[in-house]
PDB file of C-alpha atoms in Angstrom:
ATOM      1  CA  ARG H 737      12.549 -13.798 -10.820  1.00  0.00           C
ATOM      2  CA  LYS H 738      12.806 -12.821  -7.232  1.00  0.00           C
ATOM      3  CA  GLU H 739      15.519 -14.332  -4.841  1.00  0.00           C
ATOM      4  CA  VAL H 740      12.903 -15.291  -2.453  1.00  0.00           C
ATOM      5  CA  GLU H 741       9.043 -15.119  -3.057  1.00  0.00           C
ATOM      6  CA  GLN H 742       6.173 -15.582  -0.876  1.00  0.00           C
ATOM      7  CA  ASP H 743       2.257 -15.514  -1.441  1.00  0.00           C
ATOM      8  CA  PRO H 744       1.653 -12.004   0.446  1.00  0.00           C
ATOM      9  CA  GLY H 745      -1.916 -13.116   1.439  1.00  0.00           C
ATOM     10  CA  PRO H 746      -3.415 -12.001   3.570  1.00  0.00           C
ATOM     11  CA  PHE H 747      -4.678 -15.280   4.844  1.00  0.00           C
ATOM     12  CA  ASN H 748      -7.843 -14.889   7.083  1.00  0.00           C
ATOM     13  CA  VAL H 749      -8.774 -18.116   9.017  1.00  0.00           C
ATOM     14  CA  PRO H 750     -10.896 -19.103  11.914  1.00  0.00           C
ATOM     15  CA  GLU H 751      -9.354 -20.408  15.200  1.00  0.00           C
ATOM     16  CA  GLY H 752      -8.481 -23.976  14.966  1.00  0.00           C
ATOM     17  CA  ALA H 753      -7.923 -23.889  11.175  1.00  0.00           C
ATOM     18  CA  THR H 754      -4.764 -25.412   9.763  1.00  0.00           C
ATOM     19  CA  VAL H 755      -2.963 -22.911   7.242  1.00  0.00           C
ATOM     20  CA  ALA H 756       0.074 -23.466   5.145  1.00  0.00           C
ATOM     21  CA  PHE H 757       2.352 -21.110   3.667  1.00  0.00           C
ATOM     22  CA  ASN H 758       5.013 -21.601   0.600  1.00  0.00           C
ATOM     23  CA  CYS H 759       8.067 -19.815  -0.166  1.00  0.00           C
ATOM     24  CA  THR H 760      10.191 -20.341  -3.373  1.00  0.00           C
ATOM     25  CA  TYR H 761      13.909 -19.384  -3.697  1.00  0.00           C
ATOM     26  CA  SER H 762      15.950 -18.957  -6.824  1.00  0.00           C
ATOM     27  CA  ASN H 763      19.426 -19.878  -5.807  1.00  0.00           C
ATOM     28  CA  SER H 764      19.904 -23.576  -5.960  1.00  0.00           C
ATOM     29  CA  ALA H 765      23.136 -23.309  -3.776  1.00  0.00           C
ATOM     30  CA  SER H 766      21.351 -21.784  -0.949  1.00  0.00           C
ATOM     31  CA  GLN H 767      22.521 -23.345   2.266  1.00  0.00           C
ATOM     32  CA  SER H 768      20.057 -22.588   5.156  1.00  0.00           C
ATOM     33  CA  PHE H 769      16.461 -21.555   5.737  1.00  0.00           C
ATOM     34  CA  PHE H 770      14.411 -19.991   8.360  1.00  0.00           C
ATOM     35  CA  TRP H 771      10.842 -18.843   9.195  1.00  0.00           C
ATOM     36  CA  TYR H 772      10.576 -15.564  10.950  1.00  0.00           C
ATOM     37  CA  ARG H 773       7.364 -14.115  12.641  1.00  0.00           C
ATOM     38  CA  GLN H 774       6.809 -10.251  12.702  1.00  0.00           C
ATOM     39  CA  ASP H 775       4.142  -8.607  14.856  1.00  0.00           C
ATOM     40  CA  CYS H 776       2.878  -5.103  13.806  1.00  0.00           C
ATOM     41  CA  ARG H 777       5.592  -2.685  14.905  1.00  0.00           C
ATOM     42  CA  LYS H 778       7.982  -5.120  16.210  1.00  0.00           C
ATOM     43  CA  GLU H 779      11.243  -6.679  15.069  1.00  0.00           C
ATOM     44  CA  PRO H 780      11.126 -10.047  13.239  1.00  0.00           C
ATOM     45  CA  LYS H 781      11.707 -12.999  15.626  1.00  0.00           C
ATOM     46  CA  LEU H 782      12.905 -16.371  14.775  1.00  0.00           C
ATOM     47  CA  LEU H 783      10.112 -18.880  14.479  1.00  0.00           C
ATOM     48  CA  MET H 784      12.118 -21.749  13.398  1.00  0.00           C
ATOM     49  CA  SER H 785      14.849 -23.047  11.108  1.00  0.00           C
ATOM     50  CA  VAL H 786      14.103 -25.423   8.251  1.00  0.00           C
ATOM     51  CA  TYR H 787      15.973 -28.625   8.172  1.00  0.00           C
ATOM     52  CA  SER H 788      16.441 -31.017   5.017  1.00  0.00           C
ATOM     53  CA  SER H 789      14.613 -33.619   6.924  1.00  0.00           C
ATOM     54  CA  GLY H 790      11.673 -31.378   8.077  1.00  0.00           C
ATOM     55  CA  ASN H 791      11.188 -30.303  11.550  1.00  0.00           C
ATOM     56  CA  GLU H 792       8.258 -29.802  13.856  1.00  0.00           C
ATOM     57  CA  ASP H 793       7.797 -27.396  16.791  1.00  0.00           C
ATOM     58  CA  GLY H 794       4.563 -27.921  18.497  1.00  0.00           C
ATOM     59  CA  ARG H 795       1.953 -26.683  16.100  1.00  0.00           C
ATOM     60  CA  PHE H 796       4.407 -25.617  13.578  1.00  0.00           C
ATOM     61  CA  THR H 797       5.922 -27.915  10.876  1.00  0.00           C
ATOM     62  CA  ALA H 798       8.572 -26.772   8.184  1.00  0.00           C
ATOM     63  CA  GLN H 799       9.454 -28.491   5.456  1.00  0.00           C
ATOM     64  CA  LEU H 800      12.432 -28.033   2.773  1.00  0.00           C
ATOM     65  CA  ASN H 801      12.188 -29.327  -0.901  1.00  0.00           C
ATOM     66  CA  ARG H 802      15.449 -28.699  -2.584  1.00  0.00           C
ATOM     67  CA  ALA H 803      14.475 -30.261  -5.977  1.00  0.00           C
ATOM     68  CA  SER H 804      11.597 -27.833  -6.289  1.00  0.00           C
ATOM     69  CA  GLN H 805      13.379 -25.004  -4.292  1.00  0.00           C
ATOM     70  CA  TYR H 806      10.706 -24.018  -1.835  1.00  0.00           C
ATOM     71  CA  ILE H 807      10.158 -24.239   1.781  1.00  0.00           C
ATOM     72  CA  SER H 808       6.675 -24.539   3.573  1.00  0.00           C
ATOM     73  CA  LEU H 809       5.344 -23.641   6.912  1.00  0.00           C
ATOM     74  CA  LEU H 810       2.265 -25.352   8.404  1.00  0.00           C
ATOM     75  CA  ILE H 811       0.351 -24.099  11.413  1.00  0.00           C
ATOM     76  CA  ARG H 812      -2.062 -26.433  12.874  1.00  0.00           C
ATOM     77  CA  ASP H 813      -4.929 -25.470  15.249  1.00  0.00           C
ATOM     78  CA  SER H 814      -4.537 -21.779  14.744  1.00  0.00           C
ATOM     79  CA  LYS H 815      -4.712 -19.469  17.544  1.00  0.00           C
ATOM     80  CA  LEU H 816      -5.458 -15.781  17.680  1.00  0.00           C
ATOM     81  CA  SER H 817      -2.084 -15.131  18.794  1.00  0.00           C
ATOM     82  CA  ASP H 818      -0.744 -16.677  15.516  1.00  0.00           C
ATOM     83  CA  SER H 819      -1.905 -13.422  13.808  1.00  0.00           C
ATOM     84  CA  ALA H 820       1.474 -11.871  12.467  1.00  0.00           C
ATOM     85  CA  THR H 821       3.344 -11.480   9.312  1.00  0.00           C
ATOM     86  CA  TYR H 822       5.604 -14.610   8.561  1.00  0.00           C
ATOM     87  CA  LEU H 823       8.677 -14.101   6.726  1.00  0.00           C
ATOM     88  CA  CYS H 824      10.703 -16.706   4.692  1.00  0.00           C
ATOM     89  CA  VAL H 825      14.535 -16.137   4.896  1.00  0.00           C
ATOM     90  CA  VAL H 826      17.162 -18.047   2.657  1.00  0.00           C
ATOM     91  CA  ASN H 827      20.832 -17.893   3.181  1.00  0.00           C
ATOM     92  CA  GLY H 828      22.224 -17.701  -0.227  1.00  0.00           C
ATOM     93  CA  GLY H 829      24.853 -19.991  -1.668  1.00  0.00           C
ATOM     94  CA  GLY H 830      27.689 -19.241  -4.183  1.00  0.00           C
ATOM     95  CA  THR H 831      28.585 -15.848  -4.506  1.00  0.00           C
ATOM     96  CA  SER H 832      25.705 -14.942  -2.120  1.00  0.00           C
ATOM     97  CA  TYR H 833      27.109 -17.194   0.562  1.00  0.00           C
ATOM     98  CA  GLY H 834      26.290 -15.900   4.068  1.00  0.00           C
ATOM     99  CA  LYS H 835      23.912 -13.293   2.771  1.00  0.00           C
ATOM    100  CA  LEU H 836      20.279 -13.660   3.982  1.00  0.00           C
ATOM    101  CA  THR H 837      17.382 -12.716   1.912  1.00  0.00           C
ATOM    102  CA  PHE H 838      14.065 -12.023   3.095  1.00  0.00           C
ATOM    103  CA  GLY H 839      10.598 -12.834   1.347  1.00  0.00           C
ATOM    104  CA  GLN H 840       8.029  -9.973   1.433  1.00  0.00           C
ATOM    105  CA  GLY H 841       6.230 -11.810   4.117  1.00  0.00           C
ATOM    106  CA  THR H 842       2.961 -13.349   4.355  1.00  0.00           C
ATOM    107  CA  ILE H 843       0.046 -11.756   6.400  1.00  0.00           C
ATOM    108  CA  LEU H 844      -1.856 -14.290   8.695  1.00  0.00           C
ATOM    109  CA  THR H 845      -4.942 -13.164  10.586  1.00  0.00           C
ATOM    110  CA  VAL H 846      -6.621 -15.774  12.634  1.00  0.00           C
ATOM    111  CA  HIS H 847     -10.292 -14.683  13.655  1.00  0.00           C
ATOM    112  CA  PRO H 848     -12.721 -15.972  16.304  1.00  0.00           C
TER     113      PRO H 848
ATOM    114  CA  SER X1157      20.795 -15.877  21.846  1.00  0.00           C
ATOM    115  CA  ALA X1158      22.391 -12.337  22.202  1.00  0.00           C
ATOM    116  CA  VAL X1159      20.595  -9.508  23.917  1.00  0.00           C
ATOM    117  CA  ILE X1160      20.681  -6.605  21.371  1.00  0.00           C
ATOM    118  CA  SER X1161      19.641  -3.185  22.745  1.00  0.00           C
ATOM    119  CA  GLN X1162      19.108  -0.481  19.929  1.00  0.00           C
ATOM    120  CA  LYS X1163      18.395   3.220  20.539  1.00  0.00           C
ATOM    121  CA  PRO X1164      16.752   5.267  19.910  1.00  0.00           C
ATOM    122  CA  SER X1165      13.582   3.255  19.658  1.00  0.00           C
ATOM    123  CA  ARG X1166      11.809   6.107  17.567  1.00  0.00           C
ATOM    124  CA  ASP X1167      12.576   9.441  16.521  1.00  0.00           C
ATOM    125  CA  ILE X1168      10.883  12.142  14.424  1.00  0.00           C
ATOM    126  CA  CYS X1169      13.584  14.426  12.558  1.00  0.00           C
ATOM    127  CA  GLN X1170      13.534  17.339  10.282  1.00  0.00           C
ATOM    128  CA  ARG X1171      15.024  16.934   6.612  1.00  0.00           C
ATOM    129  CA  GLY X1172      18.560  17.810   6.208  1.00  0.00           C
ATOM    130  CA  THR X1173      19.487  16.555   9.451  1.00  0.00           C
ATOM    131  CA  SER X1174      21.276  13.350  10.543  1.00  0.00           C
ATOM    132  CA  LEU X1175      20.613  10.683  13.230  1.00  0.00           C
ATOM    133  CA  THR X1176      22.746   8.119  14.696  1.00  0.00           C
ATOM    134  CA  ILE X1177      21.488   4.790  15.877  1.00  0.00           C
ATOM    135  CA  GLN X1178      23.252   2.786  18.431  1.00  0.00           C
ATOM    136  CA  CYS X1179      23.353  -1.057  18.745  1.00  0.00           C
ATOM    137  CA  GLN X1180      24.732  -2.681  21.819  1.00  0.00           C
ATOM    138  CA  VAL X1181      25.079  -6.521  22.314  1.00  0.00           C
ATOM    139  CA  ASP X1182      25.539  -8.295  25.694  1.00  0.00           C
ATOM    140  CA  SER X1183      28.216 -10.632  24.169  1.00  0.00           C
ATOM    141  CA  GLN X1184      30.810 -10.612  21.424  1.00  0.00           C
ATOM    142  CA  VAL X1185      29.682 -11.311  18.018  1.00  0.00           C
ATOM    143  CA  THR X1186      31.488 -11.498  14.904  1.00  0.00           C
ATOM    144  CA  MET X1187      28.873 -10.440  12.452  1.00  0.00           C
ATOM    145  CA  MET X1188      26.673  -7.479  12.636  1.00  0.00           C
ATOM    146  CA  PHE X1189      24.344  -5.952  10.123  1.00  0.00           C
ATOM    147  CA  TRP X1190      22.102  -3.115   9.397  1.00  0.00           C
ATOM    148  CA  TYR X1191      18.646  -3.625   7.890  1.00  0.00           C
ATOM    149  CA  ARG X1192      16.118  -1.329   6.762  1.00  0.00           C
ATOM    150  CA  GLN X1193      12.241  -1.924   6.545  1.00  0.00           C
ATOM    151  CA  GLN X1194      10.242   0.600   4.612  1.00  0.00           C
ATOM    152  CA  PRO X1195       6.600   0.789   5.202  1.00  0.00           C
ATOM    153  CA  GLY X1196       4.558  -2.200   4.050  1.00  0.00           C
ATOM    154  CA  GLN X1197       7.952  -3.784   2.939  1.00  0.00           C
ATOM    155  CA  SER X1198      10.268  -6.572   3.855  1.00  0.00           C
ATOM    156  CA  LEU X1199      13.728  -6.166   5.108  1.00  0.00           C
ATOM    157  CA  THR X1200      16.623  -4.871   2.865  1.00  0.00           C
ATOM    158  CA  LEU X1201      20.416  -5.222   3.912  1.00  0.00           C
ATOM    159  CA  ILE X1202      22.058  -1.943   4.307  1.00  0.00           C
ATOM    160  CA  ALA X1203      25.486  -3.016   4.990  1.00  0.00           C
ATOM    161  CA  THR X1204      27.617  -5.619   7.003  1.00  0.00           C
ATOM    162  CA  ALA X1205      29.381  -3.865   9.944  1.00  0.00           C
ATOM    163  CA  ASN X1206      32.910  -4.917  10.097  1.00  0.00           C
ATOM    164  CA  GLN X1207      34.874  -4.649  13.319  1.00  0.00           C
ATOM    165  CA  GLY X1208      37.862  -2.419  12.829  1.00  0.00           C
ATOM    166  CA  SER X1209      37.456  -1.723   9.154  1.00  0.00           C
ATOM    167  CA  GLU X1210      34.990  -0.149   6.903  1.00  0.00           C
ATOM    168  CA  ALA X1211      31.409  -1.468   6.400  1.00  0.00           C
ATOM    169  CA  THR X1212      30.548  -3.608   3.395  1.00  0.00           C
ATOM    170  CA  TYR X1213      27.792  -1.853   1.801  1.00  0.00           C
ATOM    171  CA  GLU X1214      24.968  -3.577  -0.465  1.00  0.00           C
ATOM    172  CA  SER X1215      23.881  -2.129  -3.985  1.00  0.00           C
ATOM    173  CA  GLY X1216      22.111   1.117  -3.595  1.00  0.00           C
ATOM    174  CA  PHE X1217      23.550   2.206  -0.305  1.00  0.00           C
ATOM    175  CA  VAL X1218      26.761   4.421   0.271  1.00  0.00           C
ATOM    176  CA  ILE X1219      28.900   5.267   2.937  1.00  0.00           C
ATOM    177  CA  ASP X1220      28.340   8.932   2.729  1.00  0.00           C
ATOM    178  CA  LYS X1221      24.625   8.647   3.270  1.00  0.00           C
ATOM    179  CA  PHE X1222      24.868   5.637   5.952  1.00  0.00           C
ATOM    180  CA  PRO X1223      28.094   5.851   7.683  1.00  0.00           C
ATOM    181  CA  ILE X1224      28.824   2.966  10.073  1.00  0.00           C
ATOM    182  CA  SER X1225      30.984   2.422  12.866  1.00  0.00           C
ATOM    183  CA  ARG X1226      31.900  -0.590  14.545  1.00  0.00           C
ATOM    184  CA  PRO X1227      34.770  -0.101  17.228  1.00  0.00           C
ATOM    185  CA  ASN X1228      34.534  -3.606  18.842  1.00  0.00           C
ATOM    186  CA  LEU X1229      32.604  -6.803  18.744  1.00  0.00           C
ATOM    187  CA  THR X1230      29.843  -5.655  20.869  1.00  0.00           C
ATOM    188  CA  PHE X1231      28.899  -2.183  19.612  1.00  0.00           C
ATOM    189  CA  SER X1232      27.922  -0.600  16.208  1.00  0.00           C
ATOM    190  CA  THR X1233      26.379   2.631  15.046  1.00  0.00           C
ATOM    191  CA  LEU X1234      24.441   3.596  11.780  1.00  0.00           C
ATOM    192  CA  THR X1235      23.844   7.240  10.952  1.00  0.00           C
ATOM    193  CA  VAL X1236      21.428   8.215   8.476  1.00  0.00           C
ATOM    194  CA  SER X1237      22.680  11.489   6.857  1.00  0.00           C
ATOM    195  CA  ASN X1238      21.074  14.535   5.251  1.00  0.00           C
ATOM    196  CA  MET X1239      17.644  13.037   5.782  1.00  0.00           C
ATOM    197  CA  SER X1240      14.903  13.203   3.569  1.00  0.00           C
ATOM    198  CA  PRO X1241      11.331  11.945   3.851  1.00  0.00           C
ATOM    199  CA  GLU X1242      12.140   8.828   1.742  1.00  0.00           C
ATOM    200  CA  ASP X1243      14.515   7.882   4.718  1.00  0.00           C
ATOM    201  CA  SER X1244      11.469   7.218   6.863  1.00  0.00           C
ATOM    202  CA  SER X1245      11.838   3.635   7.799  1.00  0.00           C
ATOM    203  CA  ILE X1246      12.593   1.217  10.563  1.00  0.00           C
ATOM    204  CA  TYR X1247      16.277   0.428  10.912  1.00  0.00           C
ATOM    205  CA  LEU X1248      17.223  -2.848  12.616  1.00  0.00           C
ATOM    206  CA  CYS X1249      20.474  -4.032  13.850  1.00  0.00           C
ATOM    207  CA  SER X1250      20.950  -7.745  13.625  1.00  0.00           C
ATOM    208  CA  VAL X1251      23.691 -10.288  14.676  1.00  0.00           C
ATOM    209  CA  GLN X1252      24.507 -13.732  13.482  1.00  0.00           C
ATOM    210  CA  GLU X1253      26.891 -16.387  15.030  1.00  0.00           C
ATOM    211  CA  ASN X1254      28.058 -17.843  11.856  1.00  0.00           C
ATOM    212  CA  TYR X1255      27.075 -18.120   8.010  1.00  0.00           C
ATOM    213  CA  ASN X1256      24.462 -20.695   8.536  1.00  0.00           C
ATOM    214  CA  SER X1257      22.860 -19.494  11.728  1.00  0.00           C
ATOM    215  CA  PRO X1258      19.708 -17.255  11.865  1.00  0.00           C
ATOM    216  CA  LEU X1259      19.723 -13.613  12.612  1.00  0.00           C
ATOM    217  CA  HIS X1260      18.665 -12.098  15.735  1.00  0.00           C
ATOM    218  CA  PHE X1261      17.410  -8.683  15.628  1.00  0.00           C
ATOM    219  CA  GLY X1262      17.510  -5.559  17.981  1.00  0.00           C
ATOM    220  CA  ASN X1263      14.131  -3.932  18.452  1.00  0.00           C
ATOM    221  CA  GLY X1264      14.582  -1.285  15.683  1.00  0.00           C
ATOM    222  CA  THR X1265      14.370   2.242  15.316  1.00  0.00           C
ATOM    223  CA  ARG X1266      11.407   3.858  13.890  1.00  0.00           C
ATOM    224  CA  LEU X1267      12.308   6.957  11.954  1.00  0.00           C
ATOM    225  CA  THR X1268       9.976   9.626  10.443  1.00  0.00           C
ATOM    226  CA  VAL X1269      11.438  12.449   8.596  1.00  0.00           C
ATOM    227  CA  THR X1270       9.341  15.451   8.261  1.00  0.00           C
TER     228      THR X1270
END
């Protein structure tokens, strides 16, 4: 099982749609979780951290389910500018403490 | 968050040569890392750049191929040695405030080896 696994997509949605991505992780001792956005030919940029209680930032909502070992990202009212690759990142626990592991990314395309 | 400047932003190199990538941060940071992103792939950690001591390399990466310097808390270099076309990739410098913090990345170096 991969340490961090995402559905690679691609997801093709119309403007205004709601889209959700899931990401599973294998290390139950993982401590912190993040979603990054990467535009084509650019470096990854932090979209949001994921907290145990769930958190929201405008149209974006992130949730963590420790029991099932997955995190999710929900994007409401999609915009054309949301088209990008979304990377799930997990900070490992135990012997991997401090090491961040990246998922393979989920490609989102929002079309008019 | 810290401003991270990486150069060169891109380069085309011949096989057998070496390229040194520089990473400059506008503030002192404890943790600096070098990642690689091969075409169509996600990010893979090459090594942790340790200030004043040898870098800590991940499995599959060795010092002879990817020597790293970290002379102080604001600067690091990564050298890609004796390059082959398989080294064509994006190389990214990143920093982290503490173990539970997110990473912040430099703009990356796009390397093509012919």
